Coordinates of C-alpha atoms in Angstrom, one line a residue:
X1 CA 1.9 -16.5 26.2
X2 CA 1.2 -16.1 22.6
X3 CA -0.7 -18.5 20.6
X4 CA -2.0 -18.0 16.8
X5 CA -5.2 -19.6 17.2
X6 CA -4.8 -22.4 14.4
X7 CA -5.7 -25.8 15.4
X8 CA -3.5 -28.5 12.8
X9 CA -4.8 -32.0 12.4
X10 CA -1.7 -34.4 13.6
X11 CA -3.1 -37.6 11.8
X12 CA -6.7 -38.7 11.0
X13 CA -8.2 -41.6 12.6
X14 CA -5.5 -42.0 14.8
X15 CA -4.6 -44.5 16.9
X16 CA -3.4 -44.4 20.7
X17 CA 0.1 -44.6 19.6
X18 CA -0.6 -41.4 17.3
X19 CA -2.1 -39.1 20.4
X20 CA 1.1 -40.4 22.3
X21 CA 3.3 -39.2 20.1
X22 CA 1.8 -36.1 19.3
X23 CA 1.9 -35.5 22.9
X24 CA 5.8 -36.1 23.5
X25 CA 6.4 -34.7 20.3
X26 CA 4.8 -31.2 21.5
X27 CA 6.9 -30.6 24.8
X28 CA 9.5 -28.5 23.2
X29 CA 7.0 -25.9 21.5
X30 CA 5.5 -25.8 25.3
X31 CA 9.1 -25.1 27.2
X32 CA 9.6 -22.7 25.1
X33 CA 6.5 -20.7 26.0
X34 CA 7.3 -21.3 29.6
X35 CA 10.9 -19.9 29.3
X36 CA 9.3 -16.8 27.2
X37 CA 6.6 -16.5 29.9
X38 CA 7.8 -17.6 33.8
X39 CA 5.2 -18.2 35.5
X40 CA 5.3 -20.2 39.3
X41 CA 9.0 -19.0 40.6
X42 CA 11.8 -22.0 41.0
X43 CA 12.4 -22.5 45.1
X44 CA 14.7 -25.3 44.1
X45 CA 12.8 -28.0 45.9
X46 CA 11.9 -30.3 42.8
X47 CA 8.9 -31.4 44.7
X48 CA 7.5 -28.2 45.6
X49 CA 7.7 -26.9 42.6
X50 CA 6.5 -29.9 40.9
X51 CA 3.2 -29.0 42.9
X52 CA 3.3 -25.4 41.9
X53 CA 3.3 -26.4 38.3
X54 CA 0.6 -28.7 38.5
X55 CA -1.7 -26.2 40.6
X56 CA -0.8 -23.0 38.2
X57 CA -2.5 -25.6 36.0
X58 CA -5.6 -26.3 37.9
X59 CA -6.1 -22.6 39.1
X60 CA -6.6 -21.7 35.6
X61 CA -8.2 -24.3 33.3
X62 CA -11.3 -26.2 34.0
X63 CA -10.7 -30.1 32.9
X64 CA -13.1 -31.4 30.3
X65 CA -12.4 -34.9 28.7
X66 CA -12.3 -34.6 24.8
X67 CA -14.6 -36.6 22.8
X68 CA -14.8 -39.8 20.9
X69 CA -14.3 -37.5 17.5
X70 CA -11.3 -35.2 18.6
X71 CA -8.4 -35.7 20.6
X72 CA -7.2 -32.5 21.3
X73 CA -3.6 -31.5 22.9
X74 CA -3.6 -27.9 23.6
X75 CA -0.6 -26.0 24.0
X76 CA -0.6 -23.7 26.9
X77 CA -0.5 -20.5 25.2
X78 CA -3.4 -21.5 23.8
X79 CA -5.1 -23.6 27.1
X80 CA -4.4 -20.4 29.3
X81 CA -5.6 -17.3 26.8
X82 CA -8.2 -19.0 25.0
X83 CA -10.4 -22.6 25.7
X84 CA -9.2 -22.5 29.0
X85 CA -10.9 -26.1 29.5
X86 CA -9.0 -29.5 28.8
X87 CA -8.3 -33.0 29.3
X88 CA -5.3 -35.0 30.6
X89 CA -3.0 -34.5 27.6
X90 CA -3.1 -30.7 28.1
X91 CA -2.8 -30.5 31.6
X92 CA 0.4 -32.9 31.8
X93 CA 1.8 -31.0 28.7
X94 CA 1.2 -27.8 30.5
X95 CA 2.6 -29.0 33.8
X96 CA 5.8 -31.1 32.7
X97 CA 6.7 -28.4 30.5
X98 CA 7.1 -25.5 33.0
X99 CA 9.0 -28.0 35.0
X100 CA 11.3 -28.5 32.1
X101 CA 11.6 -24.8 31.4
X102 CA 13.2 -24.5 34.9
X103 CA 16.2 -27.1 34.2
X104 CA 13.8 -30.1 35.7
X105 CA 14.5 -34.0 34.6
X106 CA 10.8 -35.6 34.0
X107 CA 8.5 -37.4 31.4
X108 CA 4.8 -38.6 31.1
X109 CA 3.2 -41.7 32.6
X110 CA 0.4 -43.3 30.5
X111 CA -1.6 -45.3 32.7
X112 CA -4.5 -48.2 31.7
X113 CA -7.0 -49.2 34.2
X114 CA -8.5 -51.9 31.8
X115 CA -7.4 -55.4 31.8
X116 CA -6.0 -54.1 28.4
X117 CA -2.4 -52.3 28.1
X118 CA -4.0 -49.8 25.9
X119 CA -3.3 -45.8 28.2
X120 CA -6.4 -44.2 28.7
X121 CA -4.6 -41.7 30.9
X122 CA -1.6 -39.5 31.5
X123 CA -0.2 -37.6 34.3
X124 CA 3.6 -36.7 34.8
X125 CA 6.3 -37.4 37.1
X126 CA 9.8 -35.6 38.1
X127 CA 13.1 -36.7 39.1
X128 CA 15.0 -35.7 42.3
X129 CA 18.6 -35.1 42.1
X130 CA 19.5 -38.6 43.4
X131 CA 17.2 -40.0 40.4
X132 CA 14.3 -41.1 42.3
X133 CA 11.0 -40.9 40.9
X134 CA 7.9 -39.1 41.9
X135 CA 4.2 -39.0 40.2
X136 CA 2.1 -35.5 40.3
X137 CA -1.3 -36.0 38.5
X138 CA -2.7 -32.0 38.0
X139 CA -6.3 -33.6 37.0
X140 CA -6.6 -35.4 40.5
X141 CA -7.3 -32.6 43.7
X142 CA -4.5 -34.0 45.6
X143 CA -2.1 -34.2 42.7
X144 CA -2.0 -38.4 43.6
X145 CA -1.9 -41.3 41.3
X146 CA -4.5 -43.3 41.3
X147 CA -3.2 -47.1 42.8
X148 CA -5.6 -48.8 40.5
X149 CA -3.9 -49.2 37.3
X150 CA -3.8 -51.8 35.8
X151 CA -0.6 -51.5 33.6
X152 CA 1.8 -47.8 32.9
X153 CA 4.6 -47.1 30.8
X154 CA 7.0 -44.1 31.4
X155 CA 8.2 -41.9 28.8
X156 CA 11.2 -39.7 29.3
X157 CA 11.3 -36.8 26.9
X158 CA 15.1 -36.4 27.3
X159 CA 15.5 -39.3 24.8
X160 CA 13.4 -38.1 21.9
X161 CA 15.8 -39.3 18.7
X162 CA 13.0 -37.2 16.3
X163 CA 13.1 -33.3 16.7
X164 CA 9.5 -31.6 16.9
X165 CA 9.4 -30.2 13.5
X166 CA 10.2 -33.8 11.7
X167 CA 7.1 -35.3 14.0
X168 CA 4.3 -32.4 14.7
X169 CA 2.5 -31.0 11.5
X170 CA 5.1 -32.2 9.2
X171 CA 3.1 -31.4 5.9
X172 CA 1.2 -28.0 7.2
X173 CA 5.0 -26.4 7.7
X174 CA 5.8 -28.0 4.6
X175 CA 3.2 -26.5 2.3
X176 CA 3.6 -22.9 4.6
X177 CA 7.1 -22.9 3.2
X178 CA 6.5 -23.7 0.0
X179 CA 3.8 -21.0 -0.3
X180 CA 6.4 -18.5 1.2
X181 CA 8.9 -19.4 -1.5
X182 CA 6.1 -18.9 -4.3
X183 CA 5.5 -15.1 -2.7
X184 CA 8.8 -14.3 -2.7
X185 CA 9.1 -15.8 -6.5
X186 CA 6.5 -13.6 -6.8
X187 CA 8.0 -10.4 -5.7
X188 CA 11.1 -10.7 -7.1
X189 CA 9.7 -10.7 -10.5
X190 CA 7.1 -7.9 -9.6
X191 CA 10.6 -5.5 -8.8
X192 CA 12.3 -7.2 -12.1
X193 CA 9.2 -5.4 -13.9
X194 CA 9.0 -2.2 -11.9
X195 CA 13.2 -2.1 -12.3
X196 CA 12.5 -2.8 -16.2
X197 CA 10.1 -0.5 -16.8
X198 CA 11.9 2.2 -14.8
X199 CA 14.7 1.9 -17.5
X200 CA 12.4 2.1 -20.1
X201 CA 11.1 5.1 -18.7
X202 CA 14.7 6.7 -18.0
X203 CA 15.7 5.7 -21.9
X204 CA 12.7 7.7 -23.3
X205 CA 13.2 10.8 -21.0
X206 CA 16.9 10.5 -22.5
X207 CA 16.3 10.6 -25.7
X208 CA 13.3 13.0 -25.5
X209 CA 15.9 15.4 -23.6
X210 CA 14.0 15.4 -20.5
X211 CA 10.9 17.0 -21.9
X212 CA 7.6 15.3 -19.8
X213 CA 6.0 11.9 -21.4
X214 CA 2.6 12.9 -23.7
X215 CA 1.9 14.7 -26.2
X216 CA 5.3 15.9 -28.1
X217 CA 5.3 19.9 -28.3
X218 CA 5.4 20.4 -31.9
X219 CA 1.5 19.6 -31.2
X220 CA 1.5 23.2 -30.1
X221 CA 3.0 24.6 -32.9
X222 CA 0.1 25.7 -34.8
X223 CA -1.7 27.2 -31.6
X224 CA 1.6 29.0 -31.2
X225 CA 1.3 30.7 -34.5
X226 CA -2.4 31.6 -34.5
X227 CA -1.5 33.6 -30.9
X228 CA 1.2 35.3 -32.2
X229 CA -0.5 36.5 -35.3
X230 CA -3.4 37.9 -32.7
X231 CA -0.7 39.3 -31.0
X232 CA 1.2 41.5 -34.0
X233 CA -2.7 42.1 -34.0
X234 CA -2.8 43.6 -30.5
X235 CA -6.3 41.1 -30.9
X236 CA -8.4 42.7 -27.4
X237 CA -5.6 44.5 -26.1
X238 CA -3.6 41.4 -26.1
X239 CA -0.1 42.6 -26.6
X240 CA -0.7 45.8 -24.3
X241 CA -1.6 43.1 -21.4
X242 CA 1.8 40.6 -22.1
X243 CA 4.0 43.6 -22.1
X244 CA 2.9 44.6 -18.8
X245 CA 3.2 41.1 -17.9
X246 CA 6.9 41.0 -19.2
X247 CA 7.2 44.5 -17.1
X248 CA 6.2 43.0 -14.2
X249 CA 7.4 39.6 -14.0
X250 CA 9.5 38.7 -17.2
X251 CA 10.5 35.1 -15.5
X252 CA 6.8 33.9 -15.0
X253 CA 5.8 35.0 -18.5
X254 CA 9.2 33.1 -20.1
X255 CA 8.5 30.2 -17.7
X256 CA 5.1 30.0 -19.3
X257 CA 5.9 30.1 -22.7
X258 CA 9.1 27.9 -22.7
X259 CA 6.6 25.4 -21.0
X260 CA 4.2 26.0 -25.0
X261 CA 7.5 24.9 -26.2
X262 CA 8.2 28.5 -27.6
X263 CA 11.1 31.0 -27.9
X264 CA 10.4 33.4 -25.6
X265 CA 12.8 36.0 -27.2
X266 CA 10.4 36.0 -30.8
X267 CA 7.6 36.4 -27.8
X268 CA 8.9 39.1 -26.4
X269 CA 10.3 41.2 -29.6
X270 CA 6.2 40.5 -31.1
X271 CA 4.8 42.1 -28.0
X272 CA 7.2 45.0 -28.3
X273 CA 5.8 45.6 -31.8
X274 CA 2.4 45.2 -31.1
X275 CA 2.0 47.0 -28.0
X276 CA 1.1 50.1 -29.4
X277 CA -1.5 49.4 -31.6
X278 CA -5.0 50.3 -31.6
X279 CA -6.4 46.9 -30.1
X280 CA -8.7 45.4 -32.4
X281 CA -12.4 45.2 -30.7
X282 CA -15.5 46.9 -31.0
X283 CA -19.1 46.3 -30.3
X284 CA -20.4 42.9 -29.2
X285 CA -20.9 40.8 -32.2
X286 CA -21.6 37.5 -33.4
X287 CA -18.4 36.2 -31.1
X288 CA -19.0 38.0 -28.4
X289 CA -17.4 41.1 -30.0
X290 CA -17.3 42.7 -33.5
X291 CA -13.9 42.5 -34.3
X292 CA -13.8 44.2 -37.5
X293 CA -11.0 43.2 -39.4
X294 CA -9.9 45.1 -43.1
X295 CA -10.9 43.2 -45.9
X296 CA -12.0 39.9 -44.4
X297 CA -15.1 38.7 -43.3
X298 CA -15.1 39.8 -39.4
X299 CA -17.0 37.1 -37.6
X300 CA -15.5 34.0 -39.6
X301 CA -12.2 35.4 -38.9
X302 CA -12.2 36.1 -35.2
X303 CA -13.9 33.1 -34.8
X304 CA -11.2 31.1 -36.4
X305 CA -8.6 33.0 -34.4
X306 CA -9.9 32.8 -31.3
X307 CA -10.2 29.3 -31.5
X308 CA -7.1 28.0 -32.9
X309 CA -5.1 29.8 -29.9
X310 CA -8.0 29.6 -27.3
X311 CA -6.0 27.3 -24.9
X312 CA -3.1 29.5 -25.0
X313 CA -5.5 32.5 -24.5
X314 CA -7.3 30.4 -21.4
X315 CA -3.8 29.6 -20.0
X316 CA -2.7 33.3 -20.3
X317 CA -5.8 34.8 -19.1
X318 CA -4.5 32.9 -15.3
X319 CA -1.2 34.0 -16.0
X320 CA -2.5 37.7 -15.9
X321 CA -4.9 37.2 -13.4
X322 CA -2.2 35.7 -10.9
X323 CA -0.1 38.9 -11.7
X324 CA -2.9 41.1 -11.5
X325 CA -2.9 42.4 -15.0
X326 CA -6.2 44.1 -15.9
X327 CA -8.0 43.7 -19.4
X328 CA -8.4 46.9 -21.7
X329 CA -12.0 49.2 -20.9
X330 CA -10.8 52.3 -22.6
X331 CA -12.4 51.5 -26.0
X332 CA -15.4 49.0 -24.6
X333 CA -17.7 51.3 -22.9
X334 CA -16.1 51.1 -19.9
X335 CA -16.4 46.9 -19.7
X336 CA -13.2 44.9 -19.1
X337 CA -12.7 42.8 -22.1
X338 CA -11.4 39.3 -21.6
X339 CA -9.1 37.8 -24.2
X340 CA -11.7 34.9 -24.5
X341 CA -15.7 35.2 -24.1
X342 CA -17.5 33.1 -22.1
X343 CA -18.4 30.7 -25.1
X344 CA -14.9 29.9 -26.2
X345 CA -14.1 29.3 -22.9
X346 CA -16.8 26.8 -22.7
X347 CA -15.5 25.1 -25.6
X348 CA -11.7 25.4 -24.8
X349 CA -10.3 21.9 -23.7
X350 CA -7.6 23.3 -21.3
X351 CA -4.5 21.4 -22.4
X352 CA -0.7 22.0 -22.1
X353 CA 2.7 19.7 -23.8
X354 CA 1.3 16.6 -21.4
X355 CA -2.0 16.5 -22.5
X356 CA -3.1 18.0 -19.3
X357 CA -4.9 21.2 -17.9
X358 CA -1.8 23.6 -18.1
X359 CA -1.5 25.6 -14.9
X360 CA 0.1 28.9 -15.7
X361 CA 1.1 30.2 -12.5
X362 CA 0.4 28.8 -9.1
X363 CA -2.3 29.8 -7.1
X364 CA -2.4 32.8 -4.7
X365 CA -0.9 32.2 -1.3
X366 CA -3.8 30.7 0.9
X367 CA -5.9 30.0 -2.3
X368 CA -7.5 26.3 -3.1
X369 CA -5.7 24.7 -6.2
X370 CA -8.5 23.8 -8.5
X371 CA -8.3 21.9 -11.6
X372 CA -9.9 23.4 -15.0
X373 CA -12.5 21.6 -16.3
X374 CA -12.3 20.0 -19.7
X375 CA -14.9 20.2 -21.9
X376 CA -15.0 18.2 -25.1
X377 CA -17.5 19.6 -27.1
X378 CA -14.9 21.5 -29.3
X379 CA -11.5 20.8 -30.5
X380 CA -10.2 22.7 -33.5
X381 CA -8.7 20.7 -36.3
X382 CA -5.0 21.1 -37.1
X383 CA -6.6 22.6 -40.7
X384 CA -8.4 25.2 -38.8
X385 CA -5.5 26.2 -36.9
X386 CA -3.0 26.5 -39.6
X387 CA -5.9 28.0 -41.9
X388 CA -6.8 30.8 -38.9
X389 CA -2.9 31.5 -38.9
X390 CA -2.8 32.0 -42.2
X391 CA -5.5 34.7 -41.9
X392 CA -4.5 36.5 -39.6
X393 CA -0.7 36.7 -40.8
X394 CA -3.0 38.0 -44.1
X395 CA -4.7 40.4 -41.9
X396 CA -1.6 42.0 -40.4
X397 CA -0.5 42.9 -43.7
X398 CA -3.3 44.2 -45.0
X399 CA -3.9 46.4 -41.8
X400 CA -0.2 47.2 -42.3
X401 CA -0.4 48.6 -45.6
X402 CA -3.8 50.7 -45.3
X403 CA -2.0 52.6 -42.5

């Protein structure tokens, strides 16, 4: 039988009358755990069975009298599973009702052995087919009433004119119930927000033509055009390494620009122009390498242009690596030159359209994912950017015109 362990206070400081109630007012709970749970088997015979009920009792459940501050009256889910000790109430609860379960007529007796009429017992009794009467107390060894009472009352439980749940812990179901309303309040107006917000959210992506939420792409711009003047640069072999790139895999290397919010068609016609070019490195310099530019002051420059497009560099660097692009040796004593040096990669914040590190191609089949590691130290102002673009578009056309 199940039971939820919670013990519910009937009334406070009640009176005889009160525990009587409570008692009769508990049967129907207790059937119903007997009809859930059989337990002694129907023969038929009202009186044999009315001494299998009361024995199943006393097999299992050791009688202890309650105290002078609790009255307790235990259903049997809870008197079988759990205390498994009790008093009169809970015995003759226990019994009647698995007599009841099985289509039997019976009620409690409340017995006083004091000159008094005030009960300070209760057993049960059962009804034959013919009507007749007969008293079973499960506390006594014999199951026999005692003959010295002094005064009994019978209480049928057929004619209760109150249901249970208008009697038994009246204001406990009423306060459960009005806290279940208050959750559900509350989670219908935790979906209206979820619903509200997801309509928000469908209304920006709408008018933002899909793109992700975060930083917009024009953001980008300026990156975009201090790469692409590296690139007419063939800047450390750059444009010889993207049109191999292109050559081998021209979806990856659209997919990755589209995602810089570029036109992969100006990409692709720089890269063609550029490709041929002398790339423009020498010796190890102040950045890493002397890349001696016509005109302009070498290490400013370089500096400036490898900064304002380092996290498109950083991003296409993994790009290469992932399609197994090599960097250029031929003029670098024989060392592979990287499009950024270590330093600018230390002071590269890895970023992307959503403000996040921008994966350019996924990792290698069996390879852990790994997320680049942001570093804040340096982020070049949008006046850097658009002044190291300028440069370098002034560099191309100075190189252009001395050859």
């Amino acid at each position: 039988m199940k039971f939820n362990g919670l013990t519910t206070t009937v009334v406070k400081n009640g009176n005889t009358q009160d525990i009587i109630n409570a008692l009769i007012a508990a049967v129907p709970i207790a059937v119903e755990q007997f009809k859930q749970v059989p337990t002694t088997y129907k023969t038929g015979d009202v009186l044999q069975d009315a001494k299998n009920a009361c024995m199943y009792v006393r097999d299992r459940v050791k009688y202890k009298a309650d105290g002078f501050q609790f009255q307790d009256i235990q259903l049997p889910g809870r008197m079988f599973n759990d205390t498994k000790q009790a008093d009169c109430k809970s015995f003759s609860l226990a019994a009647l009702a698995n007599l009841l379960s099985k289509g039997y007529n019976g009620g409690f007796r409340f017995a006083s052995y004091r000159p008094n009429k005030i009960p300070t017992h209760v057993y049960i009794y059962v009804l034959d087919k013919s009507g007749k009467k007969f008293t079973f107390d499960p506390c006594i060894k014999n199951l026999k009433e005692s003959p010295k009472a002094t005064y009994i009352i019978d209480m049928d439980v057929r004619y209760l004119s109150e249901p249970y749940s208008e009697i038994y812990g009246r204001e406990e179901r009423r306060a459960r119930r009005q806290e279940r309303r208050e959750n559900r309040q509350e989670r219908r107006e935790e979906r209206r927000e979820n619903r509200q917000e997801r309509r928000e959210d469908r209304k920006e992506r709408r008018a933002s033509g899909d793109k992700p939420k975060g930083l917009p792409r024009v953001t980008l711009a300026p990156a975009r055009g201090a790469f692409l003047g590296l690139l007419a640069l063939n800047f450390r072999g750059l444009a010889s390494r993207l049109s191999s790139a292109i050559s081998k895999d021209s979806k990856k290397v659209q997919e990755f620009w589209n995602k810089l919010g570029g036109d992969f068609s100006k990409l692709k016609s720089a890269t063609e122009k550029a490709k041929s070019k002398k790339p423009l490195f020498g010796q190890r310099g102040v950045t890493g390498y002397d890349d001696t530019f016509i005109g302009i002051e070498p290490a400013t420059t370089a500096a400036a242009g490898a900064a304002a497009a380092s996290p498109i560099l950083l991003a296409l660097e993994k790009l290469l690596k992932a399609l197994k692009i090599g960097g250029v040796a031929a003029e670098a004593g024989g060392k592979v030159v990287e499009l950024l040096t270590p330093e600018e990669k230390a002071n590269t914040v890895p970023i992307d359209e959503t403000g996040e590190g921008f994966e350019a191609a996924d990792p290698e089949p069996g390879a852990a994912k790994t997320t680049p590691s942001i570093v804040s130290n340096f982020k070049p102002s949008p006046l850097l950017i658009g002044g190291a673009a300028a440069a370098l578009v002034l560099i191309f056309v100075l190189t252009k015109k001395k050859k």
